[in-house]
CSV table of C-alpha atoms and ligand atoms in Angstrom, one decimal:
chain,number,residue,atom,x,y,z
A,1,MET,CA,-26.3,-1.7,67.1
A,2,LEU,CA,-25.8,-3.4,63.8
A,3,LYS,CA,-28.8,-5.2,62.8
A,4,ARG,CA,-29.7,-8.1,60.7
A,5,LYS,CA,-32.7,-9.7,59.1
A,6,ASP,CA,-35.7,-11.5,61.0
A,7,TYR,CA,-34.9,-14.7,59.5
A,8,LYS,CA,-37.5,-17.7,59.5
A,9,PHE,CA,-36.8,-21.4,59.2
A,10,TRP,CA,-38.9,-23.6,56.9
A,11,PHE,CA,-40.2,-26.8,58.0
A,12,ALA,CA,-40.7,-29.3,55.0
A,13,ILE,CA,-41.9,-32.9,56.0
A,14,GLY,CA,-41.6,-35.6,53.3
A,15,SER,CA,-44.4,-38.2,52.8
A,16,GLN,CA,-46.1,-39.8,49.6
A,17,ASP,CA,-49.4,-40.5,48.4
A,18,LEU,CA,-49.4,-44.2,48.8
A,19,TYR,CA,-51.2,-44.4,51.8
A,20,GLY,CA,-54.1,-42.1,50.8
A,21,GLU,CA,-55.7,-38.8,51.6
A,22,GLU,CA,-56.4,-39.7,55.1
A,23,ALA,CA,-52.8,-40.5,55.9
A,24,LEU,CA,-51.7,-37.2,54.2
A,25,ARG,CA,-54.2,-35.3,56.2
A,26,LYS,CA,-52.7,-36.6,59.5
A,27,VAL,CA,-49.3,-35.9,58.4
A,28,ALA,CA,-50.0,-32.3,57.8
A,29,GLU,CA,-51.9,-32.3,61.0
A,30,HIS,CA,-49.3,-33.6,63.0
A,31,GLY,CA,-46.7,-31.0,61.2
A,32,ARG,CA,-48.9,-28.2,62.2
A,33,ILE,CA,-49.0,-29.3,66.1
A,34,MET,CA,-45.1,-30.0,65.8
A,35,VAL,CA,-44.2,-26.6,64.4
A,36,ASP,CA,-46.7,-25.0,66.9
A,37,GLY,CA,-45.1,-26.5,69.6
A,38,LEU,CA,-41.7,-25.7,68.5
A,39,ASN,CA,-42.5,-22.0,68.1
A,40,LYS,CA,-44.4,-21.9,71.6
A,41,SER,CA,-41.3,-23.7,73.0
A,42,GLY,CA,-39.6,-20.5,73.9
A,43,VAL,CA,-36.3,-22.4,73.0
A,44,LEU,CA,-36.0,-21.5,69.1
A,45,PRO,CA,-34.4,-18.0,68.6
A,46,PHE,CA,-36.1,-18.0,65.1
A,47,GLU,CA,-39.7,-18.9,63.9
A,48,VAL,CA,-40.3,-22.3,62.0
A,49,VAL,CA,-42.9,-22.1,59.3
A,50,LEU,CA,-44.5,-25.2,58.0
A,51,MET,CA,-44.4,-25.7,54.1
A,52,PRO,CA,-47.1,-28.1,52.5
A,53,THR,CA,-46.2,-31.7,52.8
A,54,LEU,CA,-43.7,-32.7,50.3
A,55,ILE,CA,-44.7,-35.7,48.1
A,56,ASP,CA,-42.9,-35.7,44.6
A,57,ASN,CA,-40.0,-34.3,42.7
A,58,VAL,CA,-42.4,-31.4,41.6
A,59,SER,CA,-43.2,-29.9,45.0
A,60,ILE,CA,-39.8,-31.0,46.7
A,61,ARG,CA,-38.0,-29.0,43.8
A,62,LYS,CA,-40.3,-26.0,43.8
A,63,THR,CA,-39.9,-25.8,47.7
A,64,PHE,CA,-36.0,-25.7,47.7
A,65,ASN,CA,-35.9,-23.1,45.2
A,66,ASP,CA,-38.5,-20.9,46.8
A,67,ALA,CA,-36.2,-21.3,50.1
A,68,ASN,CA,-33.1,-20.0,47.8
A,69,ALA,CA,-35.1,-17.1,46.7
A,70,ASP,CA,-36.8,-16.1,49.9
A,71,GLU,CA,-34.3,-13.5,51.6
A,72,GLU,CA,-35.8,-14.5,54.9
A,73,CYS,CA,-35.6,-18.1,54.9
A,74,ALA,CA,-31.8,-19.0,56.9
A,75,GLY,CA,-32.5,-22.9,56.2
A,76,VAL,CA,-34.8,-25.8,55.9
A,77,ILE,CA,-35.5,-28.4,58.3
A,78,THR,CA,-36.5,-31.7,56.8
A,79,TRP,CA,-38.4,-34.8,58.2
A,80,MET,CA,-39.8,-37.8,56.8
A,81,HIS,CA,-42.9,-38.7,58.3
A,82,THR,CA,-43.8,-41.6,56.2
A,83,PHE,CA,-41.5,-43.4,53.6
A,84,SER,CA,-40.6,-40.9,50.9
A,85,PRO,CA,-38.6,-42.2,47.9
A,86,ALA,CA,-35.6,-40.3,47.8
A,87,LYS,CA,-35.2,-40.1,44.1
A,88,SER,CA,-37.9,-37.5,44.3
A,89,TRP,CA,-35.4,-35.3,46.5
A,90,ILE,CA,-32.4,-35.2,44.1
A,91,LEU,CA,-33.2,-32.5,41.8
A,92,GLY,CA,-34.3,-30.2,45.0
A,93,LEU,CA,-31.4,-31.0,47.1
A,94,GLN,CA,-29.0,-30.5,44.0
A,95,GLU,CA,-30.4,-27.1,43.5
A,96,PHE,CA,-30.5,-26.1,47.3
A,97,ARG,CA,-28.0,-23.6,48.5
A,98,LYS,CA,-28.8,-22.9,52.1
A,99,PRO,CA,-28.3,-24.9,55.6
A,100,LEU,CA,-30.1,-28.0,55.7
A,101,LEU,CA,-31.4,-29.7,59.0
A,102,HIS,CA,-32.5,-33.3,59.1
A,103,LEU,CA,-34.6,-33.7,62.2
A,104,HIS,CA,-34.8,-37.2,62.7
A,105,THR,CA,-37.9,-37.2,65.1
A,106,GLN,CA,-41.5,-38.7,65.3
A,107,PHE,CA,-44.7,-37.4,66.1
A,108,ASN,CA,-45.4,-39.8,69.0
A,109,MET,CA,-42.8,-40.2,71.6
A,110,GLU,CA,-43.6,-43.7,72.7
A,111,ILE,CA,-45.1,-46.9,70.9
A,112,PRO,CA,-48.7,-47.1,71.7
A,113,TYR,CA,-48.2,-50.5,72.8
A,114,ASP,CA,-52.2,-51.2,73.4
A,115,SER,CA,-53.5,-49.6,70.0
A,116,ILE,CA,-50.5,-50.2,67.5
A,117,ASP,CA,-51.6,-51.7,64.0
A,118,MET,CA,-50.5,-51.6,60.7
A,119,ASP,CA,-52.1,-48.3,59.9
A,120,PHE,CA,-50.1,-46.7,62.8
A,121,MET,CA,-46.9,-48.4,61.3
A,122,ASN,CA,-47.7,-46.9,57.7
A,123,LEU,CA,-48.1,-43.7,59.0
A,124,ASN,CA,-45.4,-43.4,61.6
A,125,GLN,CA,-42.3,-44.5,59.4
A,126,SER,CA,-39.7,-42.1,60.1
A,127,ALA,CA,-37.4,-44.6,61.5
A,128,HIS,CA,-37.1,-45.9,57.9
A,129,GLY,CA,-38.3,-43.2,55.9
A,130,ASP,CA,-35.4,-41.0,57.5
A,131,ARG,CA,-33.1,-43.6,56.5
A,132,GLU,CA,-34.0,-43.6,52.8
A,133,TYR,CA,-33.9,-39.8,52.7
A,134,GLY,CA,-30.4,-39.6,54.6
A,135,HIS,CA,-29.0,-42.1,52.3
A,136,ILE,CA,-29.4,-39.8,49.2
A,137,VAL,CA,-28.4,-36.7,51.0
A,138,SER,CA,-25.1,-38.8,52.0
A,139,ARG,CA,-24.7,-40.0,48.3
A,140,MET,CA,-24.8,-36.7,47.0
A,141,GLY,CA,-22.3,-35.2,49.3
A,142,ILE,CA,-24.6,-32.5,50.8
A,143,GLU,CA,-23.5,-30.8,54.0
A,144,ARG,CA,-26.1,-31.1,56.5
A,145,ASN,CA,-27.0,-31.6,60.2
A,146,ILE,CA,-28.7,-34.4,61.6
A,147,ILE,CA,-30.6,-34.2,65.2
A,148,VAL,CA,-32.1,-37.2,66.3
A,149,GLY,CA,-34.7,-37.3,69.3
A,150,TYR,CA,-38.1,-36.5,70.4
A,151,TRP,CA,-39.3,-32.8,68.7
A,152,ASP,CA,-40.9,-31.9,71.9
A,153,ASP,CA,-37.6,-32.7,74.0
A,154,LYS,CA,-35.9,-29.5,75.4
A,155,ASN,CA,-32.4,-30.7,74.6
A,156,VAL,CA,-33.7,-31.6,71.0
A,157,GLN,CA,-35.0,-28.0,70.8
A,158,GLU,CA,-31.9,-26.6,72.0
A,159,ARG,CA,-29.8,-28.4,69.6
A,160,ILE,CA,-32.0,-26.9,66.7
A,161,ALA,CA,-31.7,-23.5,68.4
A,162,SER,CA,-28.1,-24.0,68.2
A,163,TRP,CA,-28.2,-25.1,64.7
A,164,MET,CA,-30.1,-22.2,63.9
A,165,ARG,CA,-27.4,-19.9,64.9
A,166,THR,CA,-24.9,-21.8,62.9
A,167,ALA,CA,-27.3,-21.4,59.9
A,168,ILE,CA,-27.4,-17.7,60.4
A,169,GLY,CA,-23.7,-17.7,60.4
A,170,VAL,CA,-23.8,-19.3,57.0
A,171,ILE,CA,-26.4,-17.3,55.6
A,172,GLU,CA,-24.9,-13.8,56.9
A,173,SER,CA,-21.3,-14.6,56.1
A,174,SER,CA,-21.9,-13.6,52.5
A,175,HIS,CA,-23.1,-10.3,53.7
A,176,ILE,CA,-20.0,-9.4,55.7
A,177,ARG,CA,-18.0,-6.4,54.2
A,178,VAL,CA,-14.7,-5.6,56.0
A,179,LEU,CA,-13.1,-2.1,55.4
A,180,ARG,CA,-9.5,-2.1,55.7
A,181,VAL,CA,-7.7,1.3,56.6
A,182,GLY,CA,-4.2,0.5,56.0
A,183,ASP,CA,-2.4,-2.8,54.9
A,184,ASN,CA,-1.6,-5.8,57.2
A,185,MET,CA,1.5,-4.9,59.8
A,186,ARG,CA,4.7,-4.8,57.8
A,187,ASN,CA,6.6,-8.5,57.6
A,188,VAL,CA,3.8,-10.3,59.7
A,189,ALA,CA,2.8,-13.5,57.9
A,190,VAL,CA,-0.4,-15.0,59.7
A,191,THR,CA,-2.6,-11.9,59.4
A,192,GLU,CA,-2.2,-12.2,55.7
A,193,GLY,CA,-4.3,-14.4,53.1
A,194,ASP,CA,-6.0,-14.4,49.8
A,195,LYS,CA,-8.9,-12.2,49.6
A,196,VAL,CA,-10.2,-13.5,46.4
A,197,GLU,CA,-10.4,-16.8,47.9
A,198,ALA,CA,-11.9,-15.6,50.9
A,199,GLN,CA,-14.8,-14.0,48.9
A,200,ILE,CA,-15.2,-17.2,47.0
A,201,LYS,CA,-15.6,-19.3,50.3
A,202,PHE,CA,-17.1,-17.2,52.8
A,203,GLY,CA,-18.5,-14.5,50.6
A,204,TRP,CA,-16.6,-11.6,52.3
A,205,GLU,CA,-15.9,-8.4,50.5
A,206,ILE,CA,-12.7,-7.0,51.8
A,207,ASP,CA,-12.1,-3.3,50.5
A,208,ALA,CA,-8.9,-0.9,51.5
A,209,TYR,CA,-9.3,2.9,51.6
A,210,ASN,CA,-6.8,5.3,52.7
A,211,ILE,CA,-6.6,5.8,56.3
A,212,THR,CA,-6.8,9.8,55.3
A,213,ASP,CA,-10.2,8.9,53.7
A,214,ILE,CA,-11.8,7.7,57.1
A,215,ALA,CA,-9.6,10.4,59.0
A,216,GLU,CA,-11.7,13.1,57.1
A,217,TYR,CA,-14.7,11.8,58.4
A,218,VAL,CA,-13.0,11.9,61.9
A,219,GLN,CA,-12.0,15.7,61.3
A,220,ASP,CA,-15.9,16.7,60.3
A,221,VAL,CA,-17.4,15.5,63.5
A,222,SER,CA,-18.8,18.5,65.3
A,223,LYS,CA,-17.5,19.5,68.7
A,224,GLY,CA,-21.0,19.5,70.3
A,225,ASP,CA,-21.3,15.6,69.4
A,226,VAL,CA,-18.1,14.8,70.6
A,227,ASP,CA,-18.9,16.4,73.9
A,228,THR,CA,-22.3,14.6,74.2
A,229,LEU,CA,-20.4,11.3,73.8
A,230,VAL,CA,-18.0,12.1,76.2
A,231,GLU,CA,-20.2,13.0,78.6
A,232,GLU,CA,-21.7,9.5,77.9
A,233,TYR,CA,-18.4,7.8,78.5
A,234,TYR,CA,-18.2,9.5,81.8
A,235,SER,CA,-21.4,8.6,83.1
A,236,LYS,CA,-20.9,5.0,82.0
A,237,TYR,CA,-17.2,4.1,82.8
A,238,ASP,CA,-15.0,4.5,85.7
A,239,ILE,CA,-12.7,7.5,85.2
A,240,ILE,CA,-9.0,6.2,86.3
A,241,LEU,CA,-7.1,9.5,86.1
A,242,ASP,CA,-3.6,8.2,87.0
A,243,ASP,CA,-1.2,11.1,87.0
A,244,TRP,CA,-3.1,12.8,84.6
A,245,ASN,CA,-4.6,16.4,84.8
A,246,PRO,CA,-8.3,15.9,84.7
A,247,ASP,CA,-8.7,18.5,81.7
A,248,GLU,CA,-5.8,17.0,79.8
A,249,PHE,CA,-7.3,13.4,80.4
A,250,LYS,CA,-10.7,14.5,79.0
A,251,LYS,CA,-9.0,16.2,76.1
A,252,HIS,CA,-7.6,12.7,75.2
A,253,VAL,CA,-10.9,11.0,75.7
A,254,ALA,CA,-12.4,13.4,73.5
A,255,VAL,CA,-10.2,12.5,70.6
A,256,GLN,CA,-11.4,8.8,70.7
A,257,ALA,CA,-15.0,10.2,70.9
A,258,GLN,CA,-14.4,12.0,67.6
A,259,ILE,CA,-12.7,8.7,66.1
A,260,GLU,CA,-15.7,6.5,67.3
A,261,LEU,CA,-18.2,9.1,65.5
A,262,GLY,CA,-16.4,9.7,62.3
A,263,PHE,CA,-15.5,5.8,61.9
A,264,GLU,CA,-19.0,5.0,62.5
A,265,LYS,CA,-20.5,7.3,60.0
A,266,PHE,CA,-17.9,6.2,57.6
A,267,LEU,CA,-19.0,2.7,58.3
A,268,LEU,CA,-22.5,3.1,58.2
A,269,GLU,CA,-22.6,5.3,54.9
A,270,LYS,CA,-20.5,2.6,53.0
A,271,ASP,CA,-22.0,-0.4,54.6
A,272,TYR,CA,-19.0,-2.0,56.3
A,273,HIS,CA,-19.4,-4.4,59.1
A,274,ALA,CA,-15.9,-5.0,60.2
A,275,ILE,CA,-12.7,-2.8,60.3
A,276,VAL,CA,-9.2,-3.5,60.7
A,277,THR,CA,-6.4,-0.7,61.6
A,278,ASN,CA,-2.5,-0.8,61.8
A,279,PHE,CA,-0.7,1.3,64.4
A,280,GLU,CA,1.8,1.7,61.4
A,281,MET,CA,-0.4,3.7,59.5
A,282,LEU,CA,-2.4,6.4,61.2
A,283,SER,CA,-2.1,9.5,58.8
A,284,GLY,CA,-4.5,12.0,59.9
A,285,LEU,CA,-5.3,10.6,63.4
A,286,GLN,CA,-4.1,11.8,66.6
A,287,GLN,CA,-4.2,8.6,68.3
A,288,LEU,CA,-4.6,4.6,67.6
A,289,PRO,CA,-8.2,4.2,67.8
A,290,GLY,CA,-8.6,2.4,71.3
A,291,LEU,CA,-11.5,3.3,73.2
A,292,ALA,CA,-13.4,4.0,69.8
A,293,ILE,CA,-12.7,0.4,68.3
A,294,GLN,CA,-13.8,-1.0,71.6
A,295,ARG,CA,-17.2,0.7,71.5
A,296,LEU,CA,-17.6,-0.3,67.6
A,297,MET,CA,-16.9,-3.9,68.8
A,298,ASP,CA,-19.4,-3.5,71.4
A,299,LYS,CA,-22.0,-2.2,68.9
A,300,GLY,CA,-21.5,-5.1,66.5
A,301,TYR,CA,-18.6,-4.5,64.2
A,302,GLY,CA,-16.0,-7.0,63.7
A,303,PHE,CA,-12.5,-6.2,64.4
A,304,GLY,CA,-8.6,-7.1,63.8
A,305,GLY,CA,-5.7,-5.5,65.0
A,306,GLU,CA,-2.7,-4.9,62.5
A,307,GLY,CA,-4.6,-5.3,59.2
A,308,ASP,CA,-6.0,-8.6,60.4
A,309,TRP,CA,-8.8,-8.7,58.1
A,310,LYS,CA,-9.7,-12.7,58.6
A,311,THR,CA,-10.1,-12.1,62.3
A,312,ALA,CA,-11.9,-9.1,62.1
A,313,ALA,CA,-14.6,-10.8,59.8
A,314,MET,CA,-14.6,-13.7,62.1
A,315,VAL,CA,-15.2,-11.6,65.1
A,316,ARG,CA,-18.4,-10.0,62.8
A,317,LEU,CA,-19.5,-13.5,61.9
A,318,MET,CA,-19.5,-14.6,65.6
A,319,LYS,CA,-21.4,-11.3,66.7
A,320,ILE,CA,-23.9,-11.8,64.1
A,321,MET,CA,-24.3,-15.6,65.2
A,322,THR,CA,-25.0,-14.6,68.8
A,323,GLN,CA,-26.8,-11.5,68.4
A,324,ASP,CA,-30.1,-12.8,69.2
A,325,ILE,CA,-28.8,-14.9,72.6
A,326,LYS,CA,-30.5,-13.4,75.9
A,327,ASP,CA,-27.8,-12.7,78.7
A,328,LYS,CA,-25.0,-13.3,76.3
A,329,LYS,CA,-21.7,-13.1,77.9
A,330,GLY,CA,-19.9,-11.5,74.7
A,331,THR,CA,-17.4,-11.6,71.7
A,332,SER,CA,-14.2,-10.1,71.1
A,333,PHE,CA,-11.0,-9.9,69.2
A,334,MET,CA,-8.6,-11.4,71.4
A,335,GLU,CA,-4.5,-12.0,71.4
A,336,ASP,CA,-2.6,-14.5,73.1
A,337,TYR,CA,-0.2,-12.2,75.2
A,338,THR,CA,1.8,-14.0,77.9
A,339,TYR,CA,1.7,-16.8,80.3
A,340,ASN,CA,1.4,-17.8,83.5
A,341,LEU,CA,3.5,-21.1,83.9
A,342,VAL,CA,2.9,-22.0,87.7
A,343,PRO,CA,2.1,-25.4,88.0
A,344,GLY,CA,-1.6,-25.8,88.7
A,345,LYS,CA,-2.2,-22.1,87.5
A,346,GLU,CA,-1.3,-22.3,84.1
A,347,GLY,CA,-3.0,-20.2,81.4
A,348,ILE,CA,-2.8,-17.5,78.7
A,349,LEU,CA,-3.2,-13.5,79.6
A,350,GLN,CA,-5.4,-12.6,76.5
A,351,ALA,CA,-5.2,-8.6,75.8
A,352,HIS,CA,-4.4,-6.5,72.7
A,353,MET,CA,-2.5,-3.2,72.5
A,354,LEU,CA,-5.9,-1.5,73.2
A,355,GLU,CA,-8.8,-3.4,71.6
A,356,VAL,CA,-10.7,-5.8,73.4
A,357,CYS,CA,-14.5,-5.8,73.5
A,358,PRO,CA,-16.3,-4.5,76.7
A,359,SER,CA,-18.9,-7.2,75.9
A,360,VAL,CA,-16.7,-9.7,77.6
A,361,ALA,CA,-16.1,-7.7,80.6
A,362,LYS,CA,-16.9,-8.7,84.2
A,363,GLY,CA,-17.9,-6.2,86.5
A,364,SER,CA,-17.1,-2.5,86.1
A,365,ILE,CA,-15.4,-0.8,83.0
A,366,GLY,CA,-12.5,1.5,83.5
A,367,LEU,CA,-11.5,4.5,81.3
A,368,ARG,CA,-7.7,5.4,81.3
A,369,VAL,CA,-5.3,7.1,79.0
A,370,SER,CA,-1.9,5.7,78.7
A,371,PRO,CA,1.3,5.8,76.6
A,372,LEU,CA,1.6,3.3,73.9
A,373,SER,CA,4.9,1.9,73.5
A,374,MET,CA,4.5,1.3,69.7
A,375,GLY,CA,3.7,3.8,66.9
A,376,ASN,CA,4.4,7.4,67.0
A,377,ARG,CA,1.0,9.3,68.4
A,378,GLU,CA,-0.4,10.5,71.3
A,379,ASP,CA,-1.4,8.6,74.5
A,380,PRO,CA,-4.6,6.8,73.7
A,381,ALA,CA,-7.7,6.4,75.7
A,382,ARG,CA,-9.3,3.0,76.5
A,383,LEU,CA,-11.4,0.9,78.4
A,384,VAL,CA,-10.1,-1.3,80.9
A,385,PHE,CA,-11.4,-4.3,82.6
A,386,THR,CA,-11.1,-8.0,83.5
A,387,SER,CA,-13.3,-10.7,81.7
A,388,LYS,CA,-16.1,-12.9,82.8
A,389,GLU,CA,-15.4,-16.7,83.8
A,390,GLY,CA,-16.6,-19.9,82.0
A,391,LYS,CA,-16.2,-21.6,78.8
A,392,GLY,CA,-15.7,-20.2,75.3
A,393,VAL,CA,-14.3,-20.8,72.0
A,394,ALA,CA,-11.3,-19.3,70.5
A,395,THR,CA,-11.0,-19.3,66.6
A,396,SER,CA,-8.2,-18.7,64.3
A,397,LEU,CA,-8.8,-18.6,60.5
A,398,ILE,CA,-5.5,-18.9,58.6
A,399,ASP,CA,-4.5,-19.3,54.9
A,400,LEU,CA,-2.2,-21.9,54.2
A,401,GLY,CA,-1.4,-20.7,50.7
A,402,ASN,CA,-3.8,-23.6,48.8
A,403,ARG,CA,-6.5,-23.5,51.3
A,404,PHE,CA,-8.0,-21.9,54.7
A,405,ARG,CA,-7.9,-23.9,57.9
A,406,LEU,CA,-10.3,-22.9,61.0
A,407,ILE,CA,-8.7,-23.7,64.1
A,408,VAL,CA,-10.8,-24.1,67.2
A,409,ASN,CA,-10.1,-24.2,70.7
A,410,GLU,CA,-12.3,-24.8,73.5
A,411,VAL,CA,-11.2,-22.6,76.5
A,412,GLU,CA,-12.0,-22.2,80.2
A,413,CYS,CA,-11.8,-18.4,81.2
A,414,LEU,CA,-10.6,-18.3,84.8
A,415,ALA,CA,-11.4,-15.7,87.5
A,416,GLN,CA,-8.3,-13.0,87.6
A,417,ASN,CA,-8.1,-12.3,91.1
A,418,THR,CA,-4.7,-10.9,91.4
A,419,PRO,CA,-4.8,-7.3,90.5
A,420,MET,CA,-2.6,-6.0,87.8
A,421,PRO,CA,-2.7,-2.0,88.7
A,422,ASN,CA,0.0,-1.3,86.2
A,423,LEU,CA,-1.5,-3.2,83.1
A,424,PRO,CA,-3.6,-0.4,81.3
A,425,VAL,CA,-5.4,-2.8,78.8
A,426,ALA,CA,-8.5,-4.9,78.9
A,427,SER,CA,-7.7,-8.7,79.6
A,428,ALA,CA,-9.0,-12.1,79.9
A,429,PHE,CA,-7.3,-15.1,81.4
A,430,TRP,CA,-7.9,-18.6,80.0
A,431,ARG,CA,-6.6,-22.1,80.1
A,432,PRO,CA,-6.7,-23.7,76.8
A,433,GLU,CA,-8.2,-27.3,76.5
A,434,PRO,CA,-7.0,-30.2,77.2
A,435,ASN,CA,-4.3,-28.2,79.1
A,436,LEU,CA,-1.9,-25.5,78.4
A,437,ALA,CA,0.8,-27.8,77.1
A,438,THR,CA,-1.1,-29.8,74.8
A,439,GLY,CA,-3.4,-27.2,73.9
A,440,ALA,CA,-0.7,-24.7,73.0
A,441,GLU,CA,1.5,-27.5,71.2
A,442,ALA,CA,-1.7,-28.5,69.4
A,443,TRP,CA,-2.4,-24.8,68.3
A,444,ILE,CA,1.0,-24.2,67.1
A,445,LEU,CA,1.1,-27.3,65.0
A,446,ALA,CA,-2.1,-26.5,63.4
A,447,GLY,CA,-0.6,-23.1,62.4
A,448,GLY,CA,-3.0,-21.2,64.6
A,449,ALA,CA,-2.5,-17.3,64.9
A,450,HIS,CA,-1.6,-15.1,67.9
A,451,HIS,CA,-4.8,-13.2,67.1
A,452,THR,CA,-8.5,-15.0,67.9
A,453,ALA,CA,-11.7,-14.2,67.6
A,454,PHE,CA,-13.3,-15.2,70.7
A,455,SER,CA,-16.8,-16.1,71.9
A,456,TYR,CA,-18.6,-17.1,75.4
A,457,ASP,CA,-21.6,-17.9,73.5
A,458,LEU,CA,-20.6,-20.4,70.9
A,459,THR,CA,-19.7,-23.8,70.9
A,460,VAL,CA,-16.9,-25.8,69.3
A,461,GLN,CA,-19.6,-27.8,67.5
A,462,GLN,CA,-21.4,-24.6,66.0
A,463,MET,CA,-18.0,-23.5,64.4
A,464,VAL,CA,-17.1,-26.8,63.1
A,465,ASP,CA,-20.3,-27.0,61.4
A,466,TRP,CA,-20.1,-23.4,60.2
A,467,GLY,CA,-16.5,-24.3,58.8
A,468,ALA,CA,-18.0,-27.3,57.3
A,469,TYR,CA,-20.9,-25.4,55.3
A,470,MET,CA,-18.0,-23.1,54.0
A,471,GLY,CA,-16.1,-26.2,52.7
A,472,ILE,CA,-12.8,-25.6,54.6
A,473,GLU,CA,-10.8,-27.6,56.8
A,474,VAL,CA,-11.5,-27.4,60.6
A,475,ILE,CA,-9.2,-28.5,63.3
A,476,VAL,CA,-10.7,-28.8,66.9
A,477,ILE,CA,-8.6,-28.5,70.0
A,478,ASP,CA,-10.6,-29.7,73.0
A,479,LYS,CA,-10.4,-32.3,75.8
A,480,ASP,CA,-10.1,-35.1,73.4
A,481,THR,CA,-6.9,-33.8,71.8
A,482,ASN,CA,-3.9,-35.7,71.7
A,483,ILE,CA,-0.9,-34.7,69.9
A,484,ARG,CA,-0.2,-38.1,68.0
A,485,ASN,CA,-3.7,-38.2,66.6
A,486,LEU,CA,-3.6,-34.4,65.8
A,487,LYS,CA,-0.2,-34.8,63.5
A,488,ASN,CA,-2.1,-37.9,61.7
A,489,GLU,CA,-5.1,-35.6,61.3
A,490,LEU,CA,-3.1,-32.8,60.0
A,491,ARG,CA,-1.4,-35.2,57.3
A,492,TRP,CA,-4.4,-36.8,56.3
A,493,ASN,CA,-6.1,-33.4,55.6
A,494,SER,CA,-3.5,-32.3,53.6
A,495,ILE,CA,-4.4,-34.7,51.1
A,496,ALA,CA,-8.3,-34.3,51.7
A,497,TYR,CA,-8.1,-30.7,51.3
A,498,ARG,CA,-5.5,-30.5,48.4
B,1,LIG,MN1,-2.1,-7.9,67.7
């Protein structure tokens, strides 16, 4: 499994010295109780670290710059306990480069009606202190999230947890390195894009190698290692022989084991976290990597078919954002394949030639060897399964020539109750929001690809926020989508993002 750093989030409380030492002592004490409570809630996926109370330009500027320099800090949570004159925040905010959360909360949940006096009023001022602070963040045009509510409320904590995962996506995006073995599929438009601009916007490094370079690693894998991995496959997956001779079947499976081990070694040695292949460019490989890529995706690597490096990076990104989720349901590369247009049962069958990540599988996973109708290699081994039910997000990052646009569609994965005995690939079946007709029309109008990066474990809001931090256009297709409004939004965005 690909690992990432053990991130922390800093909690920076704003105040000032106008109310004396005693007030500042109380502010710090409240901060300790709140941070302790947040960490003990069990809701937050990452630790919150309390910083010394910020009261002036010097301390604020230093804290934000320390946060920039600290490799483990993935973002700063700010809150104004008292009034904190916002000019003191300008320089620090200007220099800050990590995700910013404004937690608009207060120490007490209820107004203490019996005891409230002016001392209490002067100490517990976030209702107006946070407005002064929010004003300067808005005036400076800095991207941030605002969460309003009582800090010890589970719903508020869940929103903080969700923002933390978005922040990890922002921080980790600039560490993603995509390995391209072969170029994009010939004549395909939507998988293309400006790799220089992708590095400027998202921090992605996207490098090409000859497929023969990685094929050498595959050839060098020892037979012993291949046999061990094949044994693991046979113990983990249901072997579906179809009409194959068992020995011949096993030989085909062993080819994928060898590819998995060779590819993984290459990826690890050269520190790549996502990979693309292209069935047209397979020199030195016996089979199109199928099972091998499915296994690598399950280990946390991003993948895009036919050279689709944008989707490969997005799959990797979404796997990092969801890495710490307990009982997560899965994240995968997907492709819109074919429709069911029966009234009341509308939806899109999702699959690919081979490469769907087993993390999304529902129930047992089968191992099959079948012909591939494209390309000129031998019949590849692949994992077959159907996918879990429930909500998810399908995303497509496209290059419009002068900018990137991220399209995010909320989808509902439905039960796949009717067997498809002749379909030799893994699949999912989903209904896009708000319904198939409007969802698909909106997707096509927005220019979305046939390839998507899909996850059950992320929300539309998280992807929207990630796109906002990246400074790119994001189009949402969900239950509120209406075609006339969407057309206007696209028209207006073409000016806003020019
Ligand atoms: Mn494809």
